[in-house]
Amino acid sequence: MKKLISLALAFVMCLGLAACGGNAAPAGNINDIAPAPTTSTPAPAASAEPAPQELTFVLSDEPDGIDPTVTNNSFAQYVLSNCFEGLVTYDSTGSIVPGSAESWDISDDGLVYTFHLREGLKWSDGTPLTANDFVYSALRVLTPATTAQYYSMLADYIQGAQAYYDGTGTAEEVGVKALDDTTLEITLIQPTSFFIDLVSMWCFDPVQKATIEANGDRWTASADTYVCNGPFKMEEIKLGEGYVLVKNENYWNADSVTLEKLTFRFILDTATALTAYEAGEVDGIRSISTADYARLKASNAGVNTIPSYGTVYYNINCSKAPYDNVLVRKALNLAIDRQAIIDNVVQLDATPAYSFLAPGYGVDGKDITDGRGTFGMSPNANVEAAQAALAEAGYPNGEGFPTLQLSYYSNDTVKKVVEAMAEMLKTNLNINVEISSNDWAVYYESVQKGDYEVAAMGWGADYLNPMSFLPLFKTGDSTNIGFYSNPAYDELVEKVMLETDPAAAAELTLQADAVASNDYACIPLYYKTNDYLMKDYVSGVYMTASSNMYFQNAVINK
Amino acid sequence: MAKYFAKRVGMMILSMLAICLITFSLMHAVPGGPFTSDRKVAEEVEAALNEKYGLDKPLPVQFLSYMKGLLHGDFGPSYKYTGKTVNEFIENGFPVSGRLGFITIVFVLLASIPMGILAAVRNGKWQDMLIMAAATIGVTIPSFVIASILVYFFSYRLGWMPSYGLDSWKGYILPVVTLGGYSVSYLARLTRSSLLEVMGQDYIRTARAKGLSEFKIITRHALRNALLPVITVLGPTVANLLTGSFVVENIFAIPGLGKYFVNSVSQRDYTTIMGVTIFYAAFLMAMVLVVDVFYCLIDPRIQYE
């Protein structure tokens, strides 16, 4: 028996090491327009000792993976945007700039893109990176066993890609070719005006064949095998806790990188993260709870609000009566007081949305949505017009209107918004509203099946081009879960896809937008913003409207 | 004795099988799957994922192949986290939760039993009042409230301790107090009431009559019997503390096992749900068995059939 007890005790005591997160010196951020890569560290004003160039940034969740060819998880971008560099990248103004490719040419028919890579590119392990690596990566994305979640970003546009994925075509037939070590040629199925925006996505990043062949799926599991090509490289991967990145000396532009160490720490509880920030234990945090937003903003605690290319909206099931009636959808749209939701419910610095298409994409320096109409809506509810539309649809004063089912997914903010919306619809239209919720997996499945009437949704664009929004209401598109269908809209979207002149594409985009918005295809609420906190002694960190955050120009000034 | 253990272990295996089967059926009965993400994944990709993880096969086949892996100690790959295995989650998470839990147990035992004894010995005096008042607060206030208050004062206001993580020994203080708060209070109350009951018994009077010192009476005679109920609740308490608490791990951003246990359910990460549940269940059963063994050490009157 004694033996058994000691065994049990041994079991109890077999405790391993507690992993620790590095306590980097605080770093903060500035959302100003960072200049082109800073080449020198500003000298600290007073202190004789320069501040350690280390920064700790808190993320509110762990990504499901950090393989650029596999994941589409938004929490992966912090590692991917800073450890990898694709052919093109974004500068602090949000413009596409050369990345691994120094320049590129587009053939006159708009079908062939030739990328000229920089000379002497290297992987973080010091081995040379060539155009062949980009070919390998593209083929990896197009292999079903990779389970690349973004595979359609290649398959839908590149010649021979879908056939290769389906097993009916060969690798040689895929339109991604290395002409020599520094020249990469991509051939498209049809002219695609936004292809260069697509190329900025991480599914076009290069991954190293050697490490993947040696380690399989697990190449992302340890820092030693996580070979990358960006400004930073992986120093340590701590499961459930965070990542430690350090400067990558083999990066082509390593001289411009000042930051030596970048720690991403997962803190799921926003209150804990905020305490750590206010106590100076971390330099920045990614998510601010709405309850603290106003106070932090007022006290100049380092709130950065970045417009994000996305819209918060509610899907209306356009295939189901009475919601197939445009007048009913109009009534629902006009009965919502968007400003009240923004000011009193979500309490954000957001702009009311009257269309699903968010502002943020510019042509010739001018946002294409500038001067766009409001489709009869205003920041506040227009009760009379809403009631008139409902009456015209055959439900005067809401009489005879079936109980509206308003569904949402379990989330505190969404819950508050839904309750406010239900109240507005009840009061302004005199109809019954029933609210129901489910956790995301169950909810999303039923919405996809069309088993709903009005459902909370939102869209964050994957790439900075209106084309990332337009398919949402295109007939038959897998993302069209409002089941809206209008041939005029479909035709315009087809035209946008083929149009290579940005200005003409923008014009067509606005026409398409007007068609769907005048049909009230959904209930837009507000345009998304990204808010993060960064201490004021950090400069050079920037975030794009596609929510990618870049630390390569970060400097600690204290 | 050997027969008793064989019987107990046999029962444990049966219970384990039942737990596996029930968990497996329940999680597959819930709608949604591991690949329902916040972004639309193409049907082809979902099909490829299902094929990769064998989710396209009938459920009984999936169950059998899972159980086969389990016999080899393989909890399978996580469906949610590419390239990670459930074994890795447990290997990484349990030591963190376990170390924090072990320190908490030591703290709980060192704090609760002396507090209970002191309260019983000074029954009705101010020491008793004070300890019982504190214990009542500890039992009634939920741990996340205690955590918030502690963090506010000691991390935010005073800056004495970090508000998250276990990077230094200081990092352990607040989580340990939060995690152990309830158990300390509960065990202190239990020790007190059980000791008071024992102190009124005949054999204690006999001991007093022999002229033994009060200290000897309590340590040598009373406590031995008084601790029996304490040990009863200690088993589940130890299992609870060692396997980690989702709330405490969440508040202090501790990379333990609790997070995976809770999040895997909403993420429908089937293998993680199974693996962590099985691990917890086995642990709890083992702890209950250990407690039963301790009974007989403390109280020779207890016999095993």
Coordinates of N, CA and C in Angstrom, one line a residue, chain A residues 1 4-5 8 11-23 56 61-65 70 72-74 144-151 162 165 217-218 220-221 237 239-241 265-269 272 275-276 278-279 281-282 439-442 444-445 448 462 478-479, chain B residues 1 5 30-33 36-42 44-45 48-49 52-53 80-85 88-89 92 94-96 98-99 102 151 155-156 161-167 172 238 242 250-255 259-260 263 265-266 268 283 286-287 290 293-294 296-297:
Chain A
M1 N 0.8 -1.2 0.0 CA 0.0 0.0 0.0 C 0.9 1.3 0.0
L4 N 1.9 2.1 -3.3 CA 0.8 2.7 -4.1 C 0.7 4.2 -3.8
I5 N 0.8 4.5 -2.5 CA 0.6 5.9 -2.2 C 1.8 6.7 -2.8
A8 N 1.1 7.3 -6.3 CA 0.0 8.3 -6.5 C 0.6 9.7 -6.3
F11 N 2.6 10.8 -9.1 CA 1.7 11.2 -10.2 C 1.3 12.7 -10.0
V12 N 0.9 12.9 -8.7 CA 0.5 14.3 -8.4 C 1.6 15.3 -8.6
M13 N 2.8 14.8 -8.3 CA 3.9 15.8 -8.3 C 4.6 15.9 -9.7
C14 N 4.2 15.1 -10.6 CA 4.9 15.1 -11.9 C 4.5 16.4 -12.6
L15 N 5.0 17.5 -12.2 CA 4.7 18.7 -12.8 C 5.8 19.2 -13.7
G16 N 5.4 19.7 -14.8 CA 6.5 20.1 -15.7 C 6.8 21.6 -15.5
L17 N 7.4 22.1 -16.5 CA 7.9 23.5 -16.4 C 6.7 24.4 -16.7
A18 N 6.7 25.4 -16.0 CA 5.7 26.4 -16.4 C 6.4 27.3 -17.5
A19 N 5.7 27.4 -18.6 CA 6.3 28.2 -19.6 C 6.1 29.7 -19.2
C20 N 7.0 30.5 -19.7 CA 6.9 31.9 -19.3 C 6.9 32.8 -20.5
G21 N 6.2 33.8 -20.4 CA 6.2 34.8 -21.5 C 7.3 35.8 -21.2
G22 N 7.9 36.3 -22.2 CA 9.0 37.2 -21.9 C 8.4 38.6 -21.5
N23 N 9.0 39.2 -20.6 CA 8.5 40.5 -20.1 C 9.3 41.6 -20.9
T56 N 6.1 44.2 -26.4 CA 5.1 43.2 -26.2 C 3.7 43.6 -26.5
D61 N -6.6 36.3 -28.9 CA -6.9 34.9 -29.1 C -5.7 34.3 -29.8
E62 N -5.7 32.9 -29.8 CA -4.6 32.2 -30.4 C -5.1 31.8 -31.8
P63 N -4.2 32.0 -32.8 CA -4.6 31.6 -34.2 C -4.7 30.1 -34.3
D64 N -5.5 29.6 -35.2 CA -5.6 28.1 -35.4 C -4.4 27.5 -36.1
G65 N -3.5 28.4 -36.6 CA -2.3 27.9 -37.2 C -1.6 29.1 -37.8
V70 N -2.1 27.6 -45.3 CA -3.2 26.8 -44.8 C -4.3 27.7 -44.2
N72 N -6.8 30.7 -42.7 CA -7.4 32.0 -43.0 C -7.8 32.7 -41.8
N73 N -7.3 32.3 -40.6 CA -7.7 32.8 -39.3 C -7.1 34.2 -39.1
S74 N -8.0 35.1 -38.7 CA -7.6 36.5 -38.6 C -6.5 36.7 -37.5
P144 N -5.1 19.5 -52.5 CA -6.2 19.3 -51.5 C -5.8 18.9 -50.1
A145 N -4.7 18.0 -50.1 CA -4.3 17.5 -48.8 C -3.7 18.7 -47.9
T146 N -3.3 19.8 -48.5 CA -2.9 20.9 -47.7 C -4.0 21.5 -46.9
T147 N -5.2 21.3 -47.4 CA -6.5 21.9 -46.8 C -6.3 23.4 -46.6
A148 N -5.8 24.1 -47.7 CA -5.7 25.5 -47.7 C -7.0 26.2 -47.7
Q149 N -7.3 27.0 -46.7 CA -8.6 27.6 -46.5 C -8.8 28.7 -47.5
Y150 N -7.7 29.2 -48.1 CA -7.8 30.3 -49.0 C -7.6 29.8 -50.5
Y151 N -7.7 28.5 -50.7 CA -7.3 28.0 -52.0 C -8.0 28.7 -53.2
Q162 N -7.5 25.4 -60.8 CA -8.7 24.6 -60.4 C -8.5 23.1 -60.9
Y165 N -6.1 21.3 -58.8 CA -6.7 21.0 -57.5 C -7.6 19.8 -57.7
D217 N 3.2 18.8 -41.6 CA 2.4 19.8 -41.0 C 3.0 20.4 -39.8
R218 N 3.9 19.7 -39.2 CA 4.5 20.2 -37.9 C 5.6 21.2 -38.1
T220 N 5.3 24.2 -38.5 CA 4.9 25.4 -37.8 C 4.9 25.2 -36.3
A221 N 5.3 24.0 -35.8 CA 5.2 23.7 -34.4 C 6.4 24.1 -33.6
I237 N 8.0 29.5 -29.7 CA 6.5 29.3 -29.9 C 6.1 28.7 -28.6
L239 N 2.9 27.3 -26.7 CA 1.5 26.9 -26.9 C 0.6 27.5 -25.9
G240 N -0.4 28.1 -26.4 CA -1.4 28.7 -25.5 C -1.0 30.0 -24.9
E241 N 0.3 30.4 -25.1 CA 0.8 31.6 -24.4 C 1.2 32.7 -25.3
R265 N 1.6 38.1 -27.0 CA 1.1 37.4 -25.8 C -0.4 37.2 -25.9
F266 N -0.9 36.0 -25.8 CA -2.4 35.8 -25.8 C -2.9 36.1 -24.4
I267 N -3.8 37.1 -24.3 CA -4.5 37.3 -23.0 C -6.0 37.4 -23.5
L268 N -6.8 36.4 -23.1 CA -8.1 36.3 -23.7 C -9.1 37.2 -22.9
D269 N -8.7 37.5 -21.7 CA -9.6 38.4 -20.9 C -9.2 39.9 -21.1
T272 N -8.0 41.9 -18.0 CA -6.7 41.6 -17.6 C -5.7 42.3 -18.5
T275 N -5.5 45.9 -17.7 CA -4.7 46.1 -16.5 C -3.2 46.0 -16.7
A276 N -2.8 45.0 -17.5 CA -1.4 44.8 -17.8 C -0.9 46.0 -18.6
E278 N -2.2 49.2 -18.5 CA -2.2 50.4 -17.7 C -1.1 50.3 -16.6
A279 N -0.8 49.1 -16.2 CA 0.3 48.9 -15.2 C 1.7 49.0 -15.9
E281 N 2.9 46.8 -18.0 CA 3.6 45.5 -18.2 C 3.7 45.1 -19.7
V282 N 2.8 45.6 -20.5 CA 2.8 45.4 -21.9 C 2.7 46.7 -22.6
D439 N -24.7 29.3 -30.4 CA -23.2 29.5 -30.5 C -22.9 29.5 -32.0
W440 N -21.7 30.0 -32.3 CA -21.4 30.3 -33.7 C -21.6 29.1 -34.7
A441 N -21.0 28.0 -34.3 CA -21.0 26.8 -35.2 C -22.4 26.5 -35.6
V442 N -23.3 26.4 -34.6 CA -24.7 26.0 -34.9 C -25.4 27.1 -35.7
Y444 N -24.1 29.6 -37.6 CA -23.6 29.8 -39.0 C -24.2 28.7 -39.9
E445 N -24.2 27.5 -39.4 CA -24.7 26.4 -40.2 C -26.2 26.7 -40.6
Q448 N -26.4 29.5 -43.2 CA -26.0 29.1 -44.5 C -27.1 28.3 -45.2
D462 N -11.1 40.4 -47.2 CA -9.8 39.7 -47.2 C -8.8 40.5 -47.9
S478 N -21.3 31.3 -53.0 CA -21.4 30.6 -51.7 C -21.5 31.6 -50.5
T479 N -21.0 32.8 -50.7 CA -21.1 33.8 -49.6 C -22.4 34.5 -49.6
Chain B
M1 N -7.4 -7.0 0.1 CA -6.9 -5.7 -0.3 C -6.7 -5.7 -1.8
F5 N -8.7 -3.7 -4.8 CA -8.1 -2.8 -5.8 C -8.5 -3.3 -7.2
V30 N -24.3 17.4 -31.3 CA -24.5 18.9 -31.3 C -24.2 19.3 -32.8
P31 N -25.1 20.2 -33.3 CA -24.9 20.6 -34.7 C -23.6 21.4 -34.8
G32 N -23.2 21.6 -36.1 CA -21.9 22.4 -36.3 C -20.8 21.4 -36.3
G33 N -19.7 21.8 -36.9 CA -18.5 21.0 -36.9 C -17.2 21.8 -36.7
T36 N -16.4 24.9 -39.1 CA -17.3 26.0 -39.3 C -16.5 27.2 -38.7
S37 N -15.9 28.0 -39.6 CA -15.1 29.1 -39.0 C -15.8 30.4 -39.3
D38 N -15.1 31.5 -38.9 CA -15.7 32.8 -39.1 C -15.7 33.3 -40.5
R39 N -14.9 32.5 -41.3 CA -14.9 32.8 -42.7 C -15.4 31.6 -43.5
K40 N -16.0 31.9 -44.5 CA -16.5 30.8 -45.4 C -15.4 30.0 -45.9
V41 N -15.5 28.7 -45.7 CA -14.5 27.8 -46.3 C -15.1 27.1 -47.5
A42 N -14.4 27.0 -48.6 CA -15.0 26.4 -49.8 C -15.4 24.9 -49.5
E44 N -15.0 22.3 -51.2 CA -13.9 21.4 -51.5 C -12.9 21.3 -50.4
V45 N -12.7 22.4 -49.7 CA -11.7 22.4 -48.7 C -12.3 21.7 -47.5
A48 N -11.9 18.1 -48.1 CA -10.5 17.7 -48.0 C -10.2 17.5 -46.5
L49 N -10.7 18.5 -45.7 CA -10.4 18.4 -44.2 C -11.1 17.2 -43.6
K52 N -9.1 14.2 -44.5 CA -7.9 14.2 -43.8 C -8.0 13.6 -42.4
Y53 N -9.1 14.0 -41.7 CA -9.3 13.6 -40.3 C -10.2 12.5 -40.2
K80 N -8.7 21.8 -34.8 CA -8.8 23.3 -34.9 C -7.4 23.9 -35.1
Y81 N -6.4 23.3 -34.4 CA -5.1 23.9 -34.5 C -4.2 23.0 -35.4
T82 N -4.0 23.5 -36.6 CA -3.3 22.8 -37.6 C -1.9 22.3 -37.1
G83 N -1.6 21.1 -37.3 CA -0.2 20.6 -36.9 C 0.0 20.4 -35.4
K84 N -1.1 20.6 -34.6 CA -0.9 20.4 -33.2 C -1.7 19.1 -32.8
T85 N -1.2 18.4 -31.8 CA -1.9 17.2 -31.3 C -2.4 17.5 -29.9
E88 N -0.1 17.1 -27.2 CA 0.7 18.3 -27.0 C 0.0 19.3 -26.0
F89 N -1.3 19.5 -26.2 CA -2.0 20.4 -25.4 C -1.9 19.9 -23.9
N92 N 1.7 20.2 -22.6 CA 2.0 21.6 -22.3 C 1.2 22.2 -21.2
F94 N -1.0 20.6 -18.9 CA -1.2 20.0 -17.6 C -0.1 20.4 -16.6
P95 N 1.2 20.4 -17.0 CA 2.2 20.8 -16.1 C 2.0 22.3 -15.5
V96 N 1.5 23.1 -16.4 CA 1.3 24.5 -15.9 C 0.1 24.5 -14.9
G98 N -1.0 22.0 -13.3 CA -0.6 21.1 -12.2 C 0.3 21.8 -11.3
R99 N 1.3 22.5 -11.8 CA 2.2 23.2 -10.9 C 1.5 24.3 -10.0
F102 N -0.6 22.5 -7.5 CA 0.1 21.9 -6.4 C 0.5 22.9 -5.4
V151 N -6.3 41.8 -8.3 CA -5.5 42.4 -9.4 C -5.6 44.0 -9.3
S155 N -1.9 44.7 -8.5 CA -1.2 44.9 -9.7 C -1.3 46.3 -10.2
Y156 N -2.6 46.8 -10.2 CA -2.8 48.0 -10.8 C -2.5 49.2 -9.9
M161 N 2.6 43.1 -8.0 CA 2.6 41.8 -8.7 C 2.1 41.9 -10.1
P162 N 2.6 41.0 -11.0 CA 2.2 41.1 -12.4 C 0.7 40.8 -12.5
S163 N 0.0 41.3 -13.5 CA -1.4 41.1 -13.6 C -1.7 39.9 -14.4
Y164 N -0.7 39.3 -15.1 CA -0.9 38.1 -15.9 C 0.3 37.3 -15.9
G165 N 0.1 36.0 -16.3 CA 1.3 35.1 -16.5 C 1.9 34.6 -15.3
L166 N 2.8 33.6 -15.4 CA 3.5 33.0 -14.3 C 5.0 33.1 -14.6
D167 N 5.4 34.3 -15.0 CA 6.8 34.4 -15.4 C 7.8 34.5 -14.3
Y172 N 2.7 33.9 -9.2 CA 1.9 32.8 -8.6 C 1.0 33.3 -7.5
V238 N -8.3 18.2 -4.7 CA -7.0 18.1 -5.3 C -7.1 18.0 -6.8
L242 N -5.6 20.7 -9.4 CA -4.5 20.3 -10.3 C -4.9 20.4 -11.8
N250 N -8.1 32.0 -17.3 CA -8.5 33.0 -18.2 C -8.2 34.4 -17.7
I251 N -8.5 34.6 -16.4 CA -8.2 36.0 -15.9 C -6.7 36.3 -15.8
F252 N -5.9 35.3 -15.4 CA -4.5 35.6 -15.3 C -3.7 35.2 -16.6
A253 N -4.4 34.9 -17.6 CA -3.8 34.5 -18.9 C -2.7 33.4 -18.7
I254 N -3.1 32.3 -18.0 CA -2.2 31.3 -17.7 C -2.4 30.2 -18.8
P255 N -1.3 29.7 -19.5 CA -1.5 28.8 -20.5 C -1.7 27.3 -20.0
K259 N -8.4 26.2 -20.5 CA -8.8 26.9 -21.7 C -9.2 25.9 -22.8
Y260 N -8.4 24.9 -23.0 CA -8.7 23.9 -24.0 C -10.0 23.2 -23.7
N263 N -12.9 25.9 -24.4 CA -13.0 26.4 -25.8 C -13.2 25.3 -26.8
V265 N -15.1 22.9 -26.8 CA -16.5 22.6 -27.0 C -17.2 23.5 -28.0
S266 N -16.9 24.9 -27.8 CA -17.6 25.8 -28.7 C -16.9 25.7 -30.1
R268 N -15.9 22.9 -31.4 CA -16.2 21.6 -31.9 C -14.9 20.8 -32.3
F283 N -8.1 11.3 -14.1 CA -7.4 12.0 -13.0 C -8.3 12.0 -11.7
A286 N -8.6 8.6 -10.2 CA -7.4 8.2 -9.5 C -7.3 8.9 -8.1
M287 N -7.7 10.1 -8.1 CA -7.7 10.9 -6.8 C -8.7 10.3 -5.8
V290 N -7.1 7.3 -4.3 CA -6.0 7.7 -3.4 C -6.6 8.1 -2.1
V293 N -7.5 5.2 0.0 CA -6.4 4.6 0.6 C -6.0 5.3 1.9
F294 N -6.0 6.6 1.8 CA -5.6 7.5 2.9 C -6.6 7.2 4.1
C296 N -7.8 4.6 5.3 CA -7.4 3.4 6.1 C -6.1 3.7 6.8
L297 N -5.3 4.6 6.3 CA -4.1 5.0 7.0 C -4.4 5.7 8.2

